[in-house]
PDB file of N, CA and C in Angstrom:
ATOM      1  N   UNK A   1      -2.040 -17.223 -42.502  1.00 72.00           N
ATOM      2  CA  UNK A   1      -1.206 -17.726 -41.432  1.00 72.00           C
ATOM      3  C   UNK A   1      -0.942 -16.636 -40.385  1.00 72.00           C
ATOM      4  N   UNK A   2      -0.828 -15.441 -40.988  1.00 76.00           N
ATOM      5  CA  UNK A   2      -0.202 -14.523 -40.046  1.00 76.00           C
ATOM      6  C   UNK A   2      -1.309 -13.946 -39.069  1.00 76.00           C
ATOM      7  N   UNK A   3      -3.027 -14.193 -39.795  1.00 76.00           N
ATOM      8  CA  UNK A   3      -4.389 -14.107 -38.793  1.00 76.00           C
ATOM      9  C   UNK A   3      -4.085 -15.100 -38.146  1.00 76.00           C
ATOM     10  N   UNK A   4      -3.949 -16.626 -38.202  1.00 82.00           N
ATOM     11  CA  UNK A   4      -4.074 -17.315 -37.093  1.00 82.00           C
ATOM     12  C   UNK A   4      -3.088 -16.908 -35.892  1.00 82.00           C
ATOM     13  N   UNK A   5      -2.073 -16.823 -36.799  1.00 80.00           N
ATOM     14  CA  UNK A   5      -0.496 -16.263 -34.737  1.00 80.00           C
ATOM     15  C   UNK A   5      -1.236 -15.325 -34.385  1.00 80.00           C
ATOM     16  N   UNK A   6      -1.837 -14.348 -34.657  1.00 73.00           N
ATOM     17  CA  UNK A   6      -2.339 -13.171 -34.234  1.00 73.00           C
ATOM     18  C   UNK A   6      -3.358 -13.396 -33.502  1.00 73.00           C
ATOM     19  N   UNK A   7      -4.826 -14.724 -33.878  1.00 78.00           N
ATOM     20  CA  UNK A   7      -5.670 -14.575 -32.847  1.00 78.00           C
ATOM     21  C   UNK A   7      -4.991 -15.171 -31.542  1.00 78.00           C
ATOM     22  N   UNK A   8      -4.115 -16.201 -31.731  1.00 82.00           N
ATOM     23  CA  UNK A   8      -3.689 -17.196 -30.604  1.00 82.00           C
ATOM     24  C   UNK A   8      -2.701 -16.643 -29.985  1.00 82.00           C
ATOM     25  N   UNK A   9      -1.864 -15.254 -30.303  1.00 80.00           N
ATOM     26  CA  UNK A   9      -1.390 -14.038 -29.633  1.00 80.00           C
ATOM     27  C   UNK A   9      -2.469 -13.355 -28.550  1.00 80.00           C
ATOM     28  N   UNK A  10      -3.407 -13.017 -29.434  1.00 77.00           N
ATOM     29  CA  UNK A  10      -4.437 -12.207 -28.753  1.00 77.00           C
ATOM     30  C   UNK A  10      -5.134 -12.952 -27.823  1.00 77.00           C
ATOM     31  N   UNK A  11      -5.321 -13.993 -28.118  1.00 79.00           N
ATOM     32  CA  UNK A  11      -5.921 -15.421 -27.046  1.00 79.00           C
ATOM     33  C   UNK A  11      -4.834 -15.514 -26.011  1.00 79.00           C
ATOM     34  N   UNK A  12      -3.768 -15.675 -25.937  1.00 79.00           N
ATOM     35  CA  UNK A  12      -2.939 -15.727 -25.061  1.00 79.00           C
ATOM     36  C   UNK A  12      -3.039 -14.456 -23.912  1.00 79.00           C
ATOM     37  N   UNK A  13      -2.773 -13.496 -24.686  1.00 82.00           N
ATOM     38  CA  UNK A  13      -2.614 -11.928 -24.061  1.00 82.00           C
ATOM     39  C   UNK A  13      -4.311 -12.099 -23.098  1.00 82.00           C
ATOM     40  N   UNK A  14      -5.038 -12.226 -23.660  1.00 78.00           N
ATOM     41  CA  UNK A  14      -6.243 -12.284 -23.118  1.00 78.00           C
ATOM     42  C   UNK A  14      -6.451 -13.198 -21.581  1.00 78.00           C
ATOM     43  N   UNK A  15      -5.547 -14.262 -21.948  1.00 77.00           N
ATOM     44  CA  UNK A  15      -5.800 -15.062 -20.720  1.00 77.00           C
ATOM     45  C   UNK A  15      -4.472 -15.174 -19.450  1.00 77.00           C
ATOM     46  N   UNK A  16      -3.512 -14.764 -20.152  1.00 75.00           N
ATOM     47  CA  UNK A  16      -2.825 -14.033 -19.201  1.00 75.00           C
ATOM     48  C   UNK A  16      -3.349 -12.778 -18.290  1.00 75.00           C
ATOM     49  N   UNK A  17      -3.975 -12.175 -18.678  1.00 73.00           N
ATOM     50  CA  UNK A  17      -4.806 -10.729 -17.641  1.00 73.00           C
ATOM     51  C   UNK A  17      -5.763 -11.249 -16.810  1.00 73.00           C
ATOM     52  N   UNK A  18      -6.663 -12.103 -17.501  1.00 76.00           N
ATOM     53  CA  UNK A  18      -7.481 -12.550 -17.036  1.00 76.00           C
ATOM     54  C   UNK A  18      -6.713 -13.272 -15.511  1.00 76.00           C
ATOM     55  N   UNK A  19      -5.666 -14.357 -15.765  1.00 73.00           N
ATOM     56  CA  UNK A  19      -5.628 -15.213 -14.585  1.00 73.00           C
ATOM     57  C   UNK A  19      -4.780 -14.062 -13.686  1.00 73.00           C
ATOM     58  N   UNK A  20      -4.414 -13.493 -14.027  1.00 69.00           N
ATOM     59  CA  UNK A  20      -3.812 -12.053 -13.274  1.00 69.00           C
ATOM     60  C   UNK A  20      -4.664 -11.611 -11.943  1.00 69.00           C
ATOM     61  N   UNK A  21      -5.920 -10.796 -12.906  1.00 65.00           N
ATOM     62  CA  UNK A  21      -6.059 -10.229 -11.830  1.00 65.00           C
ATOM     63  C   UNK A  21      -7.641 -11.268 -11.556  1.00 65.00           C
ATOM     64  N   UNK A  22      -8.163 -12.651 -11.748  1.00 67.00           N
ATOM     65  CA  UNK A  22      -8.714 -13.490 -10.770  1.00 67.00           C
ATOM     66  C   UNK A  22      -7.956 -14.220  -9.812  1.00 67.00           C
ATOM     67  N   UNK A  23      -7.073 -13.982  -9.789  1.00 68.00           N
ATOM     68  CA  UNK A  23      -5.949 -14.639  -9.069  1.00 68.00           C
ATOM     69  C   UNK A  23      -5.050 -14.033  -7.868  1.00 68.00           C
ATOM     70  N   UNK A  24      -4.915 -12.405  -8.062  1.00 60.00           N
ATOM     71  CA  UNK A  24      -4.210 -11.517  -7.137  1.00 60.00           C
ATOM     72  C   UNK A  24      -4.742 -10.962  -6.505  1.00 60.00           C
ATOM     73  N   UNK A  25      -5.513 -10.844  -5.154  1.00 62.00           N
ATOM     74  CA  UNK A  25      -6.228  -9.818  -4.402  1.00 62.00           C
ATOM     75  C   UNK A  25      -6.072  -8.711  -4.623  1.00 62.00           C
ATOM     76  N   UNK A  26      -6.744  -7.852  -5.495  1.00 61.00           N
ATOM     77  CA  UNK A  26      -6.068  -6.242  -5.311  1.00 61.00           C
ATOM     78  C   UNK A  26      -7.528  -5.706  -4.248  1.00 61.00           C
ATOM     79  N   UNK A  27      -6.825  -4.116  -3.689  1.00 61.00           N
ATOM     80  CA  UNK A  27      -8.036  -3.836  -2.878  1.00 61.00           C
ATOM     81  C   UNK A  27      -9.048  -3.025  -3.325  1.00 61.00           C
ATOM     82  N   UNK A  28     -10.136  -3.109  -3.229  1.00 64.00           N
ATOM     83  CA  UNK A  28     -11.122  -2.282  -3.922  1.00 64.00           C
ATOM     84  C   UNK A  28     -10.896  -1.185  -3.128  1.00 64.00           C
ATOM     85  N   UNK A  29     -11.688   0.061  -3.812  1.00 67.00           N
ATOM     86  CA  UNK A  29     -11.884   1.482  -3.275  1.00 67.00           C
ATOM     87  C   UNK A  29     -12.650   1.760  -2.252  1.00 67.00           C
ATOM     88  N   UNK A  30     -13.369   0.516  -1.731  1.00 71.00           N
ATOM     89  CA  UNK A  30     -14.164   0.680  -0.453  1.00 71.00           C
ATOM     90  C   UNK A  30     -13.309   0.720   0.621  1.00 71.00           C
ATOM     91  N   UNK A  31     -12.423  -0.792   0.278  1.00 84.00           N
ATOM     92  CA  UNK A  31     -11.354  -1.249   1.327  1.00 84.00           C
ATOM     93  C   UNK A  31     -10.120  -0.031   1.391  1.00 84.00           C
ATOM     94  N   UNK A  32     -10.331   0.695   1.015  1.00 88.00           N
ATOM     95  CA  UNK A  32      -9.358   1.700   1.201  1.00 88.00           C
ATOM     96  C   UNK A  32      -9.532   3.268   1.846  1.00 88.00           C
ATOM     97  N   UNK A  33      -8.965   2.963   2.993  1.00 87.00           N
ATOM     98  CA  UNK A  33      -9.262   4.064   4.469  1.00 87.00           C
ATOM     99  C   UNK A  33      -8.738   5.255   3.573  1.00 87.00           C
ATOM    100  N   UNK A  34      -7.590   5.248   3.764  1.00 88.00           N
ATOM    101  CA  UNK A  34      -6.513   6.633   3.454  1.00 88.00           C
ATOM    102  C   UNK A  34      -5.821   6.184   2.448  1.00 88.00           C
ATOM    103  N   UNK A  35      -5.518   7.213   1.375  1.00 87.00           N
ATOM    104  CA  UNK A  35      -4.286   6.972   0.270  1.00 87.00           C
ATOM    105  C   UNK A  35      -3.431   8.033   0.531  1.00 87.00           C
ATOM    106  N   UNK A  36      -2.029   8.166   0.598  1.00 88.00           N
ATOM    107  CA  UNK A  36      -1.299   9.189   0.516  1.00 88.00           C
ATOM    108  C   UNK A  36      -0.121   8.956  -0.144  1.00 88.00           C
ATOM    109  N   UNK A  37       0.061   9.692  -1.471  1.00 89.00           N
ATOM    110  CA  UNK A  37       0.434   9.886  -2.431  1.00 89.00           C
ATOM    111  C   UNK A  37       0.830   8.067  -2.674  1.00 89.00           C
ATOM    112  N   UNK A  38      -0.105   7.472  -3.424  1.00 84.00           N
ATOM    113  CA  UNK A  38      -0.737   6.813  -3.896  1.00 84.00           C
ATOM    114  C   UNK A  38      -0.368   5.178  -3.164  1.00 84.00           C
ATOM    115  N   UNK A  39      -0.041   5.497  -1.763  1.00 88.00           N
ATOM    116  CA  UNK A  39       0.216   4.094  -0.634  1.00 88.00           C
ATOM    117  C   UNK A  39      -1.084   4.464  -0.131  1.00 88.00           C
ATOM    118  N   UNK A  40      -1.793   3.120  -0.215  1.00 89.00           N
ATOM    119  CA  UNK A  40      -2.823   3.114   0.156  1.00 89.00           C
ATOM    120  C   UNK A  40      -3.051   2.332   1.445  1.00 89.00           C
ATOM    121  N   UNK A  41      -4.040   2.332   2.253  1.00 89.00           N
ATOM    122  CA  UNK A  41      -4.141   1.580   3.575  1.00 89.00           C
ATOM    123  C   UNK A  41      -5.829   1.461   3.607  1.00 89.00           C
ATOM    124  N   UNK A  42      -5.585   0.078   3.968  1.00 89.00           N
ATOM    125  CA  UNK A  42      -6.754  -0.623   3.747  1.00 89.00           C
ATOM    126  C   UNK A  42      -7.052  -0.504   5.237  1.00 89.00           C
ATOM    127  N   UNK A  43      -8.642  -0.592   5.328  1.00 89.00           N
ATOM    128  CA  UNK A  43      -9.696  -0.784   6.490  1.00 89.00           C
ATOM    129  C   UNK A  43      -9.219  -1.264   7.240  1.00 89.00           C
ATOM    130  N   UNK A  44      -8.549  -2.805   6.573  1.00 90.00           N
ATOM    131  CA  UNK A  44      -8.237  -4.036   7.811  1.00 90.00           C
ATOM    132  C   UNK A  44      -6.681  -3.343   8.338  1.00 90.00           C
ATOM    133  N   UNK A  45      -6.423  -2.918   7.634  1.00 89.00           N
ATOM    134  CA  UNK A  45      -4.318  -2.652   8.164  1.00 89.00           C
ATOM    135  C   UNK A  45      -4.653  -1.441   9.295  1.00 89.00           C
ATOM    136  N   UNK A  46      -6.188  -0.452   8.728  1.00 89.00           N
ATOM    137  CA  UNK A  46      -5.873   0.783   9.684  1.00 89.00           C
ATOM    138  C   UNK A  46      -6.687   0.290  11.076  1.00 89.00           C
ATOM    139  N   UNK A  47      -7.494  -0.539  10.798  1.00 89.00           N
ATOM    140  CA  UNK A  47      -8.116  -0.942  12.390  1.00 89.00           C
ATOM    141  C   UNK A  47      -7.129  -1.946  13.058  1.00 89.00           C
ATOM    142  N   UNK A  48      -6.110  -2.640  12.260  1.00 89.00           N
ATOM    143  CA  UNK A  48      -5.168  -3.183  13.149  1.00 89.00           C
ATOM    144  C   UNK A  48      -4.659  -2.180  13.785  1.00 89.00           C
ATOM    145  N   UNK A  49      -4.181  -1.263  13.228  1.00 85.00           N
ATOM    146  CA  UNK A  49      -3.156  -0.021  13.803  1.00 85.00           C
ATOM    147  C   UNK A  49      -3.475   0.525  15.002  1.00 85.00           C
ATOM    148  N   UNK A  50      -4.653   0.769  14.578  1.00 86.00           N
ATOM    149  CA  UNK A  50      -5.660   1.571  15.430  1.00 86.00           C
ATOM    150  C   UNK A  50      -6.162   0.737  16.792  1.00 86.00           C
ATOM    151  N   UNK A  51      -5.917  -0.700  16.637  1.00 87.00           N
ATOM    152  CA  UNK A  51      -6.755  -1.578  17.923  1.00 87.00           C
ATOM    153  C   UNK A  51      -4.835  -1.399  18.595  1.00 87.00           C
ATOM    154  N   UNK A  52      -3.898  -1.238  18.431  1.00 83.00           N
ATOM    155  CA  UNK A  52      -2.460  -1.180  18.921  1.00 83.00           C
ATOM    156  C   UNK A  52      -2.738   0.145  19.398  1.00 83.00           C
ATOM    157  N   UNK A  53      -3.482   1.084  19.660  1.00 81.00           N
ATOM    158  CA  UNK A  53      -3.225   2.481  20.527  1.00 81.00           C
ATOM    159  C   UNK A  53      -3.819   2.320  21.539  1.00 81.00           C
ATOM    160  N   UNK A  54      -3.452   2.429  22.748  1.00 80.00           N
ATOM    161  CA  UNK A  54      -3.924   2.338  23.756  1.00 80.00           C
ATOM    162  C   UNK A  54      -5.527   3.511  23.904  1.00 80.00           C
ATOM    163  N   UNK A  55      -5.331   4.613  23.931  1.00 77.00           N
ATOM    164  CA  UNK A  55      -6.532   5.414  23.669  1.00 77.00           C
ATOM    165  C   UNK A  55      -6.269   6.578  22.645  1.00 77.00           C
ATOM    166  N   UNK A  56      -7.019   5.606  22.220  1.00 73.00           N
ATOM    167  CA  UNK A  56      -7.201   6.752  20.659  1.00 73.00           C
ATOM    168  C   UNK A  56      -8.402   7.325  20.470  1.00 73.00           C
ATOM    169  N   UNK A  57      -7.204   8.396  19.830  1.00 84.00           N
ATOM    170  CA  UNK A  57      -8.187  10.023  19.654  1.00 84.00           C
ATOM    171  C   UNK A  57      -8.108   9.616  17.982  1.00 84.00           C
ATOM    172  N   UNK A  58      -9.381   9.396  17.094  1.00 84.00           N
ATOM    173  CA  UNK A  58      -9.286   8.997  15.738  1.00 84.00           C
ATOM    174  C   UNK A  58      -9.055   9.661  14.984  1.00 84.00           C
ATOM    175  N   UNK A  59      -9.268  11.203  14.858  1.00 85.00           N
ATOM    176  CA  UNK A  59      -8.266  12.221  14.415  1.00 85.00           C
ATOM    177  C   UNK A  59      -6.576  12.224  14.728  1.00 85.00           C
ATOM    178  N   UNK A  60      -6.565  12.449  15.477  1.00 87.00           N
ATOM    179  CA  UNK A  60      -5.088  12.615  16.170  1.00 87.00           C
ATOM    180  C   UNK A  60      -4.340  11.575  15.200  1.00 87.00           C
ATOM    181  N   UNK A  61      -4.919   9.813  15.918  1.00 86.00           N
ATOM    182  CA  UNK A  61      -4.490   8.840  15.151  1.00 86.00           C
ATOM    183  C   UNK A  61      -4.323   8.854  13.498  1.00 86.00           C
ATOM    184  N   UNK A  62      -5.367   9.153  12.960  1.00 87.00           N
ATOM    185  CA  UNK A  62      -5.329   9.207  11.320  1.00 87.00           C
ATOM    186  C   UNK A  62      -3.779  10.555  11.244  1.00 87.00           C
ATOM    187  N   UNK A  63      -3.819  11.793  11.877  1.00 88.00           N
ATOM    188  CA  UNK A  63      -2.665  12.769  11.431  1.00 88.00           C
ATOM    189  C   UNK A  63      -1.614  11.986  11.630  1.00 88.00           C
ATOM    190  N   UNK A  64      -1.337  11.057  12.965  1.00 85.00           N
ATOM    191  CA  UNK A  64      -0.057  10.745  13.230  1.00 85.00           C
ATOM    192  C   UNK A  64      -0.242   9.369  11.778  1.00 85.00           C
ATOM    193  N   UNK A  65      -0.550   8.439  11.383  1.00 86.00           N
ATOM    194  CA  UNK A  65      -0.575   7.935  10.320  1.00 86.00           C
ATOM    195  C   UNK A  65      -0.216   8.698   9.178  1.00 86.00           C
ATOM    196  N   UNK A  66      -0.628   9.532   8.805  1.00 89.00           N
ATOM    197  CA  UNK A  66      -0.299  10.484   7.592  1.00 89.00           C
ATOM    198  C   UNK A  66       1.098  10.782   7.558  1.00 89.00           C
ATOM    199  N   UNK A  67       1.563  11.806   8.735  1.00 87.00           N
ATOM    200  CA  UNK A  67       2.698  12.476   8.803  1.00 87.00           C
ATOM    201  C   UNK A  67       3.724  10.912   9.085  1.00 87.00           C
ATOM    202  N   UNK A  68       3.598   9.624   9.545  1.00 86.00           N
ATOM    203  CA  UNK A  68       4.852   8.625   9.216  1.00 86.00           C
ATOM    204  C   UNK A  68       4.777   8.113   8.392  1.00 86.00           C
ATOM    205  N   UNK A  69       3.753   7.975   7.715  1.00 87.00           N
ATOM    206  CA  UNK A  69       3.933   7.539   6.158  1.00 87.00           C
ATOM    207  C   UNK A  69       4.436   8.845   5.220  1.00 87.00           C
ATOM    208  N   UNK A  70       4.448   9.972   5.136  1.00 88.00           N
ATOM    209  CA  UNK A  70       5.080  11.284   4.711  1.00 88.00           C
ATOM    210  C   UNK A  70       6.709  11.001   5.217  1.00 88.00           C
ATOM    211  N   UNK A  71       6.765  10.738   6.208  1.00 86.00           N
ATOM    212  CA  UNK A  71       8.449  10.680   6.631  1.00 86.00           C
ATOM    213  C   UNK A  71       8.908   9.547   5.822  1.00 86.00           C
ATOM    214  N   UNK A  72       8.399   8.781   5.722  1.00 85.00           N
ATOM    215  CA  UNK A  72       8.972   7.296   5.308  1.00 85.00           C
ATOM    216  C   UNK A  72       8.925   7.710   3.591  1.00 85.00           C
ATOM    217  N   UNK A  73       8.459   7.777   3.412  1.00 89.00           N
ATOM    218  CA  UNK A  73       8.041   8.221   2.051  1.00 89.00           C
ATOM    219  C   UNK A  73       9.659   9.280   1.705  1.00 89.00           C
ATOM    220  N   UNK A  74       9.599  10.359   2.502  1.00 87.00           N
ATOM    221  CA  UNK A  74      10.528  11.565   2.261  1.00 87.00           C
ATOM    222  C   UNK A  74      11.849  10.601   2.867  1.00 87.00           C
ATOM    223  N   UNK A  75      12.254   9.989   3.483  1.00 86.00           N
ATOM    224  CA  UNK A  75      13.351   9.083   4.222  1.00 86.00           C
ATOM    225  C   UNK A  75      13.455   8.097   2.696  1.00 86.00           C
ATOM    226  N   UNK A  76      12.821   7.880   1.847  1.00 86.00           N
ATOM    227  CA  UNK A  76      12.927   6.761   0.758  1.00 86.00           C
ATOM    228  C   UNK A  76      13.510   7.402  -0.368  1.00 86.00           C
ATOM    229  N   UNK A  77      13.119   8.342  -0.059  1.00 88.00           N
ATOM    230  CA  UNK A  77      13.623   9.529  -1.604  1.00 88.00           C
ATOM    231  C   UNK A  77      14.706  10.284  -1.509  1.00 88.00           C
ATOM    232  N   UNK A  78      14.950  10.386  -0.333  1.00 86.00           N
ATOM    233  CA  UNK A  78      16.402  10.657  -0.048  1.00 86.00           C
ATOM    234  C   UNK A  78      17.464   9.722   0.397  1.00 86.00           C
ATOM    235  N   UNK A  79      16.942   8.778   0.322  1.00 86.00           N
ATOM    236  CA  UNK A  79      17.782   7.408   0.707  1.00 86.00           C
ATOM    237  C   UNK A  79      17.967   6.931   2.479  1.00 86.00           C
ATOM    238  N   UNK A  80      17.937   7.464   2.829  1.00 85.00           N
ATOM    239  CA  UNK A  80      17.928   7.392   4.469  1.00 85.00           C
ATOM    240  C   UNK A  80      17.324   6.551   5.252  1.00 85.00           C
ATOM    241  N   UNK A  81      15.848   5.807   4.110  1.00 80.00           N
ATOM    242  CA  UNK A  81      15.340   5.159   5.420  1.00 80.00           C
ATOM    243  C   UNK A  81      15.947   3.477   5.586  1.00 80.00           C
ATOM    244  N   UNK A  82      17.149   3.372   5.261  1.00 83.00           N
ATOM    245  CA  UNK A  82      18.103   2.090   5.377  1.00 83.00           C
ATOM    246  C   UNK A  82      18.542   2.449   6.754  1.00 83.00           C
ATOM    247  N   UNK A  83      18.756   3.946   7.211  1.00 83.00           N
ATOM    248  CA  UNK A  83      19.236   4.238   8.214  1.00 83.00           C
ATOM    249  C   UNK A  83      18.853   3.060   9.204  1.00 83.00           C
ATOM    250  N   UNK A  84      20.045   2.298  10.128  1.00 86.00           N
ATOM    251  CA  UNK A  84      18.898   2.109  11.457  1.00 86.00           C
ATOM    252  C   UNK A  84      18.350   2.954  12.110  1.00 86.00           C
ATOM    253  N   UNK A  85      19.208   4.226  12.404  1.00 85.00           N
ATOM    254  CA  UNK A  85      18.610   5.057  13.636  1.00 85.00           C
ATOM    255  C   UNK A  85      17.664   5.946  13.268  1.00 85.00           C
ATOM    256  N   UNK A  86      17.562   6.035  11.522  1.00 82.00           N
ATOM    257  CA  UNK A  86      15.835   6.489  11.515  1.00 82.00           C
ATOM    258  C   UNK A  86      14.625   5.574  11.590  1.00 82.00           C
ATOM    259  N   UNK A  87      15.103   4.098  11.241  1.00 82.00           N
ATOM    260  CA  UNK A  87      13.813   3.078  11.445  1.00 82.00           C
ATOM    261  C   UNK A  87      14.153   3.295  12.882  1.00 82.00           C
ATOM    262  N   UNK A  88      15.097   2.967  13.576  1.00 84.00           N
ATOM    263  CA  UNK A  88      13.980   3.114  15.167  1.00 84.00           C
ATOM    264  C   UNK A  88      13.689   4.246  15.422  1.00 84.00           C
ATOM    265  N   UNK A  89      13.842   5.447  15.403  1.00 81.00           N
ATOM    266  CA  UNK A  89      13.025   6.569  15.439  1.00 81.00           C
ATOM    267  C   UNK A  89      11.892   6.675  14.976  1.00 81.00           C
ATOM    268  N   UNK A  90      11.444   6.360  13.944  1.00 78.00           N
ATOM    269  CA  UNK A  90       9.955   5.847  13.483  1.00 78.00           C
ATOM    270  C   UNK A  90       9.464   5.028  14.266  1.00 78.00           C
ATOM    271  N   UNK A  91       9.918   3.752  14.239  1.00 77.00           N
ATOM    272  CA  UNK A  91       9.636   2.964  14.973  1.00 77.00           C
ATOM    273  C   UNK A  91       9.065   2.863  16.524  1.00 77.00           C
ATOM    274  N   UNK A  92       9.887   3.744  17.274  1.00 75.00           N
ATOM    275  CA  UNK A  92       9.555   4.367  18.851  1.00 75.00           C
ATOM    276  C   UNK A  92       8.645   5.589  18.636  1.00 75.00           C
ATOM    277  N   UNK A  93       8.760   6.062  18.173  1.00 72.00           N
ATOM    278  CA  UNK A  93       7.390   7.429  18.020  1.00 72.00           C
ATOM    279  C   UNK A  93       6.232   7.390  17.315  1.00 72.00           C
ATOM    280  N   UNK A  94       6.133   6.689  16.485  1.00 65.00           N
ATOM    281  CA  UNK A  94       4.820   6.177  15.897  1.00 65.00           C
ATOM    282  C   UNK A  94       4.379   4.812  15.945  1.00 65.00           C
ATOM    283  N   UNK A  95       4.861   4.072  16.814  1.00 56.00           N
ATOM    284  CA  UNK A  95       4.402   2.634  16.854  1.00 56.00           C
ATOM    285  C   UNK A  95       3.888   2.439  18.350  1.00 56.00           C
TER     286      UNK A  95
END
């Protein structure tokens, strides 16, 4: 008795993962431009970003990406980025 709960445990567990991840878009490692410290940004999010700069320098652009995701990141860990007046400061200088 206690083999059968166990396969139909393991049958369960099995098809729970399964409909998981056929079911949730995750992004592959192609689709992924930049990771920094482990927020990742996909192809499609950084060429949106990137079609919003009027003339972009694609270096320049990728540093200024880095360093506001670093602020936001450091603004989260210290609690601050609830601030309003640091979201619009982000907001007006990197957007």
């Amino acid at each position: 008795m206690k083999y059968i709960w166990y396969l139909i445990s393991l049958a369960a567990s099995a098809a729970v993962f399964i409909a998981y991840y056929t079911t949730v878009p995750h992004p592959l490692d192609k689709d992924i431009v930049i990771s920094i410290n482990q927020k990742n940004i996909t192809r499609e999010e950084f060429n949106a970003r990137l079609a919003s700069v009027h003339n972009p320098d694609r270096q320049e652009f990728i540093n200024s990406l880095v360093v506001r995701e670093l602020m936001i990141q450091a603004a989260e860990k210290e609690g601050i980025d609830k601030n309003e007046a640091f979201r619009r400061s982000i907001q007006e200088y990197y957007c």
